[in-house]
PDB file of C-alpha atoms in Angstrom:
ATOM      1  CA  ALA A  28       9.753 -13.323   7.937  1.00 74.00           C
ATOM      2  CA  GLN A  29       6.489 -13.467   6.087  1.00 78.00           C
ATOM      3  CA  SER A  30       6.535 -11.880   2.632  1.00 87.00           C
ATOM      4  CA  VAL A  31       4.780 -12.078  -0.721  1.00 92.00           C
ATOM      5  CA  THR A  32       6.215 -12.643  -4.178  1.00 94.00           C
ATOM      6  CA  GLN A  33       4.504 -11.510  -7.340  1.00 96.00           C
ATOM      7  CA  LEU A  34       5.574 -13.414 -10.432  1.00 93.00           C
ATOM      8  CA  GLY A  35       5.817 -11.215 -13.498  1.00 92.00           C
ATOM      9  CA  SER A  36       6.455  -7.506 -13.252  1.00 94.00           C
ATOM     10  CA  HIS A  37       4.534  -6.963 -16.498  1.00 97.00           C
ATOM     11  CA  VAL A  38       1.570  -8.882 -17.878  1.00 97.00           C
ATOM     12  CA  SER A  39      -0.174  -8.133 -21.166  1.00 97.00           C
ATOM     13  CA  VAL A  40      -3.568  -9.513 -22.126  1.00 97.00           C
ATOM     14  CA  SER A  41      -5.993  -8.835 -24.939  1.00 97.00           C
ATOM     15  CA  GLU A  42      -9.265  -7.135 -24.174  1.00 97.00           C
ATOM     16  CA  GLY A  43     -11.791  -9.847 -23.275  1.00 97.00           C
ATOM     17  CA  ALA A  44      -9.124 -12.380 -22.295  1.00 98.00           C
ATOM     18  CA  LEU A  45      -8.586 -13.948 -18.885  1.00 98.00           C
ATOM     19  CA  VAL A  46      -6.504 -11.964 -16.418  1.00 98.00           C
ATOM     20  CA  LEU A  47      -4.260 -13.973 -14.068  1.00 98.00           C
ATOM     21  CA  LEU A  48      -1.889 -12.174 -11.701  1.00 98.00           C
ATOM     22  CA  ARG A  49       0.205 -14.366  -9.436  1.00 97.00           C
ATOM     23  CA  CYS A  50       1.015 -13.949  -5.747  1.00 96.00           C
ATOM     24  CA  ASN A  51       2.707 -16.428  -3.432  1.00 95.00           C
ATOM     25  CA  TYR A  52       3.218 -15.978   0.295  1.00 91.00           C
ATOM     26  CA  SER A  53       6.400 -17.171   1.890  1.00 87.00           C
ATOM     27  CA  SER A  54       5.844 -19.154   5.018  1.00 70.00           C
ATOM     28  CA  SER A  55       3.161 -19.785   7.586  1.00 75.00           C
ATOM     29  CA  VAL A  56      -0.487 -19.351   6.669  1.00 73.00           C
ATOM     30  CA  PRO A  57      -1.233 -15.655   7.002  1.00 79.00           C
ATOM     31  CA  PRO A  58      -4.462 -14.577   8.676  1.00 79.00           C
ATOM     32  CA  TYR A  59      -5.041 -11.953   6.017  1.00 90.00           C
ATOM     33  CA  LEU A  60      -4.007 -11.231   2.444  1.00 92.00           C
ATOM     34  CA  PHE A  61      -4.822  -8.221   0.314  1.00 95.00           C
ATOM     35  CA  TRP A  62      -4.871  -7.226  -3.322  1.00 97.00           C
ATOM     36  CA  TYR A  63      -4.650  -3.534  -4.149  1.00 97.00           C
ATOM     37  CA  VAL A  64      -4.759  -1.726  -7.497  1.00 97.00           C
ATOM     38  CA  GLN A  65      -3.004   1.523  -8.378  1.00 97.00           C
ATOM     39  CA  TYR A  66      -4.037   3.583 -11.374  1.00 94.00           C
ATOM     40  CA  PRO A  67      -1.541   6.095 -12.801  1.00 89.00           C
ATOM     41  CA  ASN A  68      -0.911   9.067 -10.524  1.00 83.00           C
ATOM     42  CA  GLN A  69      -3.227   7.739  -7.859  1.00 88.00           C
ATOM     43  CA  GLY A  70      -3.023   5.989  -4.513  1.00 92.00           C
ATOM     44  CA  LEU A  71      -3.847   2.351  -3.854  1.00 95.00           C
ATOM     45  CA  GLN A  72      -7.409   1.065  -3.933  1.00 95.00           C
ATOM     46  CA  LEU A  73      -8.447  -2.141  -2.157  1.00 95.00           C
ATOM     47  CA  LEU A  74      -9.609  -4.836  -4.568  1.00 97.00           C
ATOM     48  CA  LEU A  75     -10.226  -7.613  -2.077  1.00 96.00           C
ATOM     49  CA  LYS A  76      -9.211  -9.061   1.302  1.00 94.00           C
ATOM     50  CA  TYR A  77      -8.780 -12.656   2.419  1.00 92.00           C
ATOM     51  CA  THR A  78      -9.740 -13.305   6.033  1.00 88.00           C
ATOM     52  CA  SER A  79      -9.794 -17.150   6.183  1.00 79.00           C
ATOM     53  CA  ALA A  80     -13.621 -17.130   6.222  1.00 78.00           C
ATOM     54  CA  ALA A  81     -13.649 -18.355   2.610  1.00 85.00           C
ATOM     55  CA  THR A  82     -10.933 -19.473   0.221  1.00 89.00           C
ATOM     56  CA  LEU A  83     -12.557 -17.797  -2.780  1.00 94.00           C
ATOM     57  CA  VAL A  84     -12.785 -14.061  -2.309  1.00 95.00           C
ATOM     58  CA  LYS A  85     -14.753 -11.802  -4.606  1.00 96.00           C
ATOM     59  CA  GLY A  86     -13.682  -8.222  -4.994  1.00 95.00           C
ATOM     60  CA  ILE A  87     -14.612  -5.121  -6.896  1.00 95.00           C
ATOM     61  CA  ASN A  88     -14.648  -4.668 -10.678  1.00 94.00           C
ATOM     62  CA  GLY A  89     -15.172  -8.398 -11.316  1.00 96.00           C
ATOM     63  CA  PHE A  90     -11.910  -9.551  -9.744  1.00 97.00           C
ATOM     64  CA  GLU A  91     -11.595 -12.534  -7.458  1.00 97.00           C
ATOM     65  CA  ALA A  92      -8.782 -14.430  -5.768  1.00 97.00           C
ATOM     66  CA  GLU A  93      -8.482 -17.965  -4.467  1.00 95.00           C
ATOM     67  CA  PHE A  94      -6.433 -18.848  -1.394  1.00 93.00           C
ATOM     68  CA  LYS A  95      -4.638 -22.181  -1.903  1.00 92.00           C
ATOM     69  CA  LYS A  96      -2.755 -23.383   1.154  1.00 89.00           C
ATOM     70  CA  SER A  97      -1.167 -26.332  -0.683  1.00 90.00           C
ATOM     71  CA  GLU A  98       0.372 -23.961  -3.223  1.00 92.00           C
ATOM     72  CA  THR A  99       0.958 -21.020  -0.820  1.00 91.00           C
ATOM     73  CA  SER A 100      -0.786 -18.892  -3.420  1.00 93.00           C
ATOM     74  CA  PHE A 101      -3.376 -16.150  -3.650  1.00 95.00           C
ATOM     75  CA  HIS A 102      -3.656 -15.451  -7.370  1.00 97.00           C
ATOM     76  CA  LEU A 103      -5.920 -12.715  -8.717  1.00 98.00           C
ATOM     77  CA  THR A 104      -8.181 -13.442 -11.673  1.00 98.00           C
ATOM     78  CA  LYS A 105     -10.797 -11.780 -13.855  1.00 98.00           C
ATOM     79  CA  PRO A 106     -12.606 -13.707 -16.597  1.00 97.00           C
ATOM     80  CA  SER A 107     -12.630 -10.919 -19.164  1.00 97.00           C
ATOM     81  CA  ALA A 108     -10.186  -8.015 -19.250  1.00 97.00           C
ATOM     82  CA  HIS A 109     -11.394  -4.502 -19.911  1.00 97.00           C
ATOM     83  CA  MET A 110      -9.313  -1.559 -21.066  1.00 96.00           C
ATOM     84  CA  SER A 111     -10.013   0.145 -17.742  1.00 96.00           C
ATOM     85  CA  ASP A 112      -8.194  -2.704 -15.903  1.00 97.00           C
ATOM     86  CA  ALA A 113      -4.832  -1.396 -17.091  1.00 97.00           C
ATOM     87  CA  ALA A 114      -3.048  -0.513 -13.858  1.00 97.00           C
ATOM     88  CA  GLU A 115      -0.507  -1.845 -11.378  1.00 97.00           C
ATOM     89  CA  TYR A 116      -1.597  -4.536  -8.938  1.00 98.00           C
ATOM     90  CA  PHE A 117      -0.082  -5.260  -5.551  1.00 97.00           C
ATOM     91  CA  CYS A 118      -0.413  -8.246  -3.270  1.00 97.00           C
ATOM     92  CA  ALA A 119       0.170  -7.538   0.433  1.00 94.00           C
ATOM     93  CA  VAL A 120       0.428  -9.422   3.731  1.00 91.00           C
ATOM     94  CA  PRO A 121       0.532  -8.117   7.322  1.00 87.00           C
ATOM     95  CA  VAL A 122       3.741  -9.084   9.090  1.00 84.00           C
ATOM     96  CA  PRO A 123       3.857  -9.099  12.917  1.00 80.00           C
ATOM     97  CA  ARG A 124       6.341  -6.628  14.286  1.00 77.00           C
ATOM     98  CA  ALA A 125       6.875  -5.029  17.684  1.00 73.00           C
ATOM     99  CA  GLY A 126       3.470  -6.003  19.040  1.00 71.00           C
ATOM    100  CA  SER A 127       1.613  -4.797  15.978  1.00 74.00           C
ATOM    101  CA  TYR A 128       1.528  -5.575  12.280  1.00 78.00           C
ATOM    102  CA  GLN A 129       3.242  -4.030   9.279  1.00 83.00           C
ATOM    103  CA  LEU A 130       1.707  -4.335   5.810  1.00 87.00           C
ATOM    104  CA  THR A 131       4.323  -5.729   3.432  1.00 91.00           C
ATOM    105  CA  PHE A 132       3.767  -5.442  -0.321  1.00 94.00           C
ATOM    106  CA  GLY A 133       4.948  -7.429  -3.291  1.00 95.00           C
ATOM    107  CA  LYS A 134       6.866  -5.639  -6.051  1.00 95.00           C
ATOM    108  CA  GLY A 135       3.733  -5.193  -8.117  1.00 96.00           C
ATOM    109  CA  THR A 136       2.546  -6.397 -11.523  1.00 97.00           C
ATOM    110  CA  LYS A 137       1.763  -3.884 -14.228  1.00 97.00           C
ATOM    111  CA  LEU A 138      -1.160  -5.040 -16.338  1.00 97.00           C
ATOM    112  CA  SER A 139      -1.514  -3.854 -19.921  1.00 97.00           C
ATOM    113  CA  VAL A 140      -4.709  -4.522 -21.872  1.00 97.00           C
ATOM    114  CA  ILE A 141      -4.373  -4.670 -25.650  1.00 96.00           C
ATOM    115  CA  PRO A 142      -7.411  -3.614 -27.672  1.00 94.00           C
TER     116      PRO A 142
ATOM    117  CA  LYS B  10     -17.720   9.625   3.639  1.00 69.00           C
ATOM    118  CA  ALA B  11     -14.697  11.582   2.467  1.00 81.00           C
ATOM    119  CA  GLY B  12     -11.580   9.602   1.660  1.00 93.00           C
ATOM    120  CA  VAL B  13      -8.023  10.065   2.809  1.00 97.00           C
ATOM    121  CA  THR B  14      -6.588  13.397   1.735  1.00 97.00           C
ATOM    122  CA  GLN B  15      -2.939  14.321   1.396  1.00 97.00           C
ATOM    123  CA  THR B  16      -1.391  17.720   0.931  1.00 97.00           C
ATOM    124  CA  PRO B  17       0.398  18.920  -1.005  1.00 97.00           C
ATOM    125  CA  ARG B  18       0.044  16.637  -4.032  1.00 96.00           C
ATOM    126  CA  TYR B  19       3.336  17.704  -5.573  1.00 97.00           C
ATOM    127  CA  LEU B  20       6.454  19.158  -4.023  1.00 96.00           C
ATOM    128  CA  ILE B  21       9.861  20.125  -5.351  1.00 98.00           C
ATOM    129  CA  LYS B  22      12.726  20.661  -2.914  1.00 97.00           C
ATOM    130  CA  THR B  23      16.502  20.866  -3.085  1.00 97.00           C
ATOM    131  CA  ARG B  24      19.033  18.735  -1.273  1.00 97.00           C
ATOM    132  CA  GLY B  25      19.531  19.647   2.357  1.00 97.00           C
ATOM    133  CA  GLN B  26      16.091  21.183   2.803  1.00 98.00           C
ATOM    134  CA  GLN B  27      13.385  19.708   4.958  1.00 98.00           C
ATOM    135  CA  VAL B  28       9.782  18.945   4.072  1.00 98.00           C
ATOM    136  CA  THR B  29       6.509  18.296   5.885  1.00 98.00           C
ATOM    137  CA  LEU B  30       3.702  16.276   4.368  1.00 98.00           C
ATOM    138  CA  SER B  31       0.176  16.152   5.722  1.00 98.00           C
ATOM    139  CA  CYS B  32      -2.465  13.428   5.829  1.00 98.00           C
ATOM    140  CA  SER B  33      -6.100  13.624   6.917  1.00 98.00           C
ATOM    141  CA  PRO B  34      -7.617  10.186   7.547  1.00 97.00           C
ATOM    142  CA  ILE B  35     -11.151   9.008   6.982  1.00 96.00           C
ATOM    143  CA  SER B  36     -13.443  10.225   9.733  1.00 95.00           C
ATOM    144  CA  GLY B  37     -13.439   7.757  12.624  1.00 93.00           C
ATOM    145  CA  HIS B  38     -10.127   6.155  11.662  1.00 93.00           C
ATOM    146  CA  ARG B  39      -7.514   6.322  14.388  1.00 93.00           C
ATOM    147  CA  SER B  40      -4.562   4.679  12.659  1.00 92.00           C
ATOM    148  CA  VAL B  41      -2.427   6.370  10.032  1.00 94.00           C
ATOM    149  CA  SER B  42       0.403   4.619   8.224  1.00 93.00           C
ATOM    150  CA  TRP B  43       2.955   6.114   5.867  1.00 97.00           C
ATOM    151  CA  TYR B  44       4.660   4.430   2.927  1.00 97.00           C
ATOM    152  CA  GLN B  45       7.360   5.409   0.472  1.00 97.00           C
ATOM    153  CA  GLN B  46       6.972   4.222  -3.109  1.00 96.00           C
ATOM    154  CA  THR B  47       9.882   4.265  -5.562  1.00 95.00           C
ATOM    155  CA  PRO B  48      10.438   2.408  -8.855  1.00 92.00           C
ATOM    156  CA  GLY B  49      13.460   0.598  -7.433  1.00 89.00           C
ATOM    157  CA  GLN B  50      12.325  -0.346  -3.935  1.00 91.00           C
ATOM    158  CA  GLY B  51       8.577  -0.512  -4.442  1.00 93.00           C
ATOM    159  CA  LEU B  52       6.305   0.179  -1.494  1.00 95.00           C
ATOM    160  CA  GLN B  53       8.093   0.423   1.819  1.00 94.00           C
ATOM    161  CA  PHE B  54       6.527   0.958   5.227  1.00 93.00           C
ATOM    162  CA  LEU B  55       7.709   4.058   7.071  1.00 96.00           C
ATOM    163  CA  PHE B  56       5.692   4.155  10.288  1.00 92.00           C
ATOM    164  CA  GLU B  57       2.249   3.841  11.822  1.00 92.00           C
ATOM    165  CA  TYR B  58       0.565   6.118  14.318  1.00 93.00           C
ATOM    166  CA  PHE B  59      -2.369   5.228  16.497  1.00 91.00           C
ATOM    167  CA  SER B  60      -3.942   7.547  19.064  1.00 90.00           C
ATOM    168  CA  GLU B  61      -1.051  10.011  18.757  1.00 94.00           C
ATOM    169  CA  THR B  62       1.569   7.312  19.462  1.00 93.00           C
ATOM    170  CA  GLN B  63       3.969   5.686  17.046  1.00 92.00           C
ATOM    171  CA  ARG B  64       2.974   2.043  17.116  1.00 88.00           C
ATOM    172  CA  ASN B  65       5.307   0.659  14.464  1.00 87.00           C
ATOM    173  CA  LYS B  66       8.319   1.816  12.502  1.00 90.00           C
ATOM    174  CA  GLY B  67      10.039   0.635   9.339  1.00 91.00           C
ATOM    175  CA  ASN B  68      13.730   0.615   8.488  1.00 91.00           C
ATOM    176  CA  PHE B  69      14.293   4.235   7.602  1.00 95.00           C
ATOM    177  CA  PRO B  70      16.877   6.648   9.002  1.00 96.00           C
ATOM    178  CA  GLY B  71      16.029   9.107  11.743  1.00 95.00           C
ATOM    179  CA  ARG B  72      15.684  11.885   9.166  1.00 97.00           C
ATOM    180  CA  PHE B  73      12.192  10.509   8.622  1.00 98.00           C
ATOM    181  CA  SER B  74       9.831  11.327  11.447  1.00 97.00           C
ATOM    182  CA  GLY B  75       6.141  11.756  11.992  1.00 97.00           C
ATOM    183  CA  ARG B  76       3.460  12.678  14.430  1.00 97.00           C
ATOM    184  CA  GLN B  77      -0.249  12.392  14.897  1.00 97.00           C
ATOM    185  CA  PHE B  78      -2.613  14.925  16.348  1.00 97.00           C
ATOM    186  CA  SER B  79      -5.619  14.411  18.591  1.00 95.00           C
ATOM    187  CA  ASN B  80      -7.958  14.603  15.570  1.00 94.00           C
ATOM    188  CA  SER B  81      -5.971  11.716  13.980  1.00 95.00           C
ATOM    189  CA  ARG B  82      -4.463  13.927  11.306  1.00 97.00           C
ATOM    190  CA  SER B  83      -0.833  13.052  10.730  1.00 98.00           C
ATOM    191  CA  GLU B  84       2.271  14.725   9.406  1.00 98.00           C
ATOM    192  CA  MET B  85       5.555  13.282   8.317  1.00 98.00           C
ATOM    193  CA  ASN B  86       8.763  15.225   8.144  1.00 98.00           C
ATOM    194  CA  VAL B  87      11.936  14.531   6.236  1.00 98.00           C
ATOM    195  CA  SER B  88      14.969  16.569   7.208  1.00 95.00           C
ATOM    196  CA  THR B  89      18.182  17.103   5.264  1.00 96.00           C
ATOM    197  CA  LEU B  90      16.704  15.867   2.017  1.00 97.00           C
ATOM    198  CA  GLU B  91      18.745  13.620  -0.248  1.00 97.00           C
ATOM    199  CA  LEU B  92      18.244  12.885  -3.946  1.00 97.00           C
ATOM    200  CA  GLY B  93      17.179   9.361  -3.036  1.00 96.00           C
ATOM    201  CA  ASP B  94      14.226  10.702  -1.077  1.00 97.00           C
ATOM    202  CA  SER B  95      12.447  11.499  -4.332  1.00 97.00           C
ATOM    203  CA  ALA B  96       9.373   9.288  -4.215  1.00 97.00           C
ATOM    204  CA  LEU B  97       5.625   9.061  -3.926  1.00 97.00           C
ATOM    205  CA  TYR B  98       4.688   9.208  -0.258  1.00 98.00           C
ATOM    206  CA  LEU B  99       1.435   7.474   0.519  1.00 97.00           C
ATOM    207  CA  CYS B 100      -0.638   7.736   3.618  1.00 97.00           C
ATOM    208  CA  ALA B 101      -3.232   5.137   4.616  1.00 95.00           C
ATOM    209  CA  SER B 102      -5.818   5.180   7.350  1.00 94.00           C
ATOM    210  CA  SER B 103      -7.649   2.396   9.140  1.00 91.00           C
ATOM    211  CA  LEU B 104      -9.796   1.891  12.185  1.00 88.00           C
ATOM    212  CA  GLY B 105      -6.723   0.636  13.984  1.00 79.00           C
ATOM    213  CA  VAL B 106      -8.639  -1.698  16.277  1.00 73.00           C
ATOM    214  CA  ALA B 107      -7.004  -4.953  15.185  1.00 63.00           C
ATOM    215  CA  GLY B 108      -3.565  -3.452  14.991  1.00 62.00           C
ATOM    216  CA  GLY B 109      -1.694  -2.046  12.057  1.00 58.00           C
ATOM    217  CA  GLY B 110      -1.649  -4.054   8.872  1.00 65.00           C
ATOM    218  CA  THR B 111      -4.457  -6.475   9.724  1.00 74.00           C
ATOM    219  CA  ASP B 112      -7.064  -3.753   9.374  1.00 82.00           C
ATOM    220  CA  THR B 113      -8.121  -2.769   5.894  1.00 87.00           C
ATOM    221  CA  GLN B 114      -6.093   0.291   4.973  1.00 90.00           C
ATOM    222  CA  TYR B 115      -7.487   3.047   2.774  1.00 93.00           C
ATOM    223  CA  PHE B 116      -4.940   5.041   0.839  1.00 95.00           C
ATOM    224  CA  GLY B 117      -4.722   8.661  -0.113  1.00 96.00           C
ATOM    225  CA  PRO B 118      -3.587   9.870  -3.556  1.00 95.00           C
ATOM    226  CA  GLY B 119      -0.047  10.487  -2.339  1.00 96.00           C
ATOM    227  CA  THR B 120       2.416  13.350  -2.354  1.00 97.00           C
ATOM    228  CA  ARG B 121       4.964  13.301  -5.165  1.00 97.00           C
ATOM    229  CA  LEU B 122       8.245  14.634  -3.755  1.00 98.00           C
ATOM    230  CA  THR B 123      11.053  15.556  -6.110  1.00 97.00           C
ATOM    231  CA  VAL B 124      14.448  16.420  -4.652  1.00 97.00           C
ATOM    232  CA  LEU B 125      16.804  18.342  -6.938  1.00 96.00           C
TER     233      LEU B 125
END
């Protein structure tokens, strides 16, 4: 069954440094992929969504992700980290089930930004 | 447009009790999905409701149930609470046209349930 794997449960970067959060999908090319962010004591907020219209997807807060079929990856990047980026990030893929779809999440990557 | 709201935000119950959580979706959204988030298991799909019908269900015991009303508001109920039910319960709404997880889902702030 389709799933996503996030490499690295914790990532630390210095303020101003490149942010790279990794996500790999498991099998066939998914029609959609999502990145969500969760700030402490809050729900999930959509960062960006891949819909196969473009391989490079730009999201909110300066984040973007590139879909690479050859690497089965959809890594999230931001050129320059800001203290406010400290949060947990989730990659997600819809999995077909019982005539509908079920959103399946990776385990999450907690991003720390060091001043 | 108002976002997804969940009530209550925090809840403390004891083992064996039952609990009902409420979710009000974004206006115009007809699909509501529920998720359980724990440190050990991460985010797990509970069920999805669309037009008052359960359209999809995750791998949770029958103690977990839900319903959706004609105004798209949804409730989930957990009966005979166990310690392991302590979690953040998240509700997400979407238009529901494409079907479940392919639509963009918008999440509420969650209900933090603690079972003692």
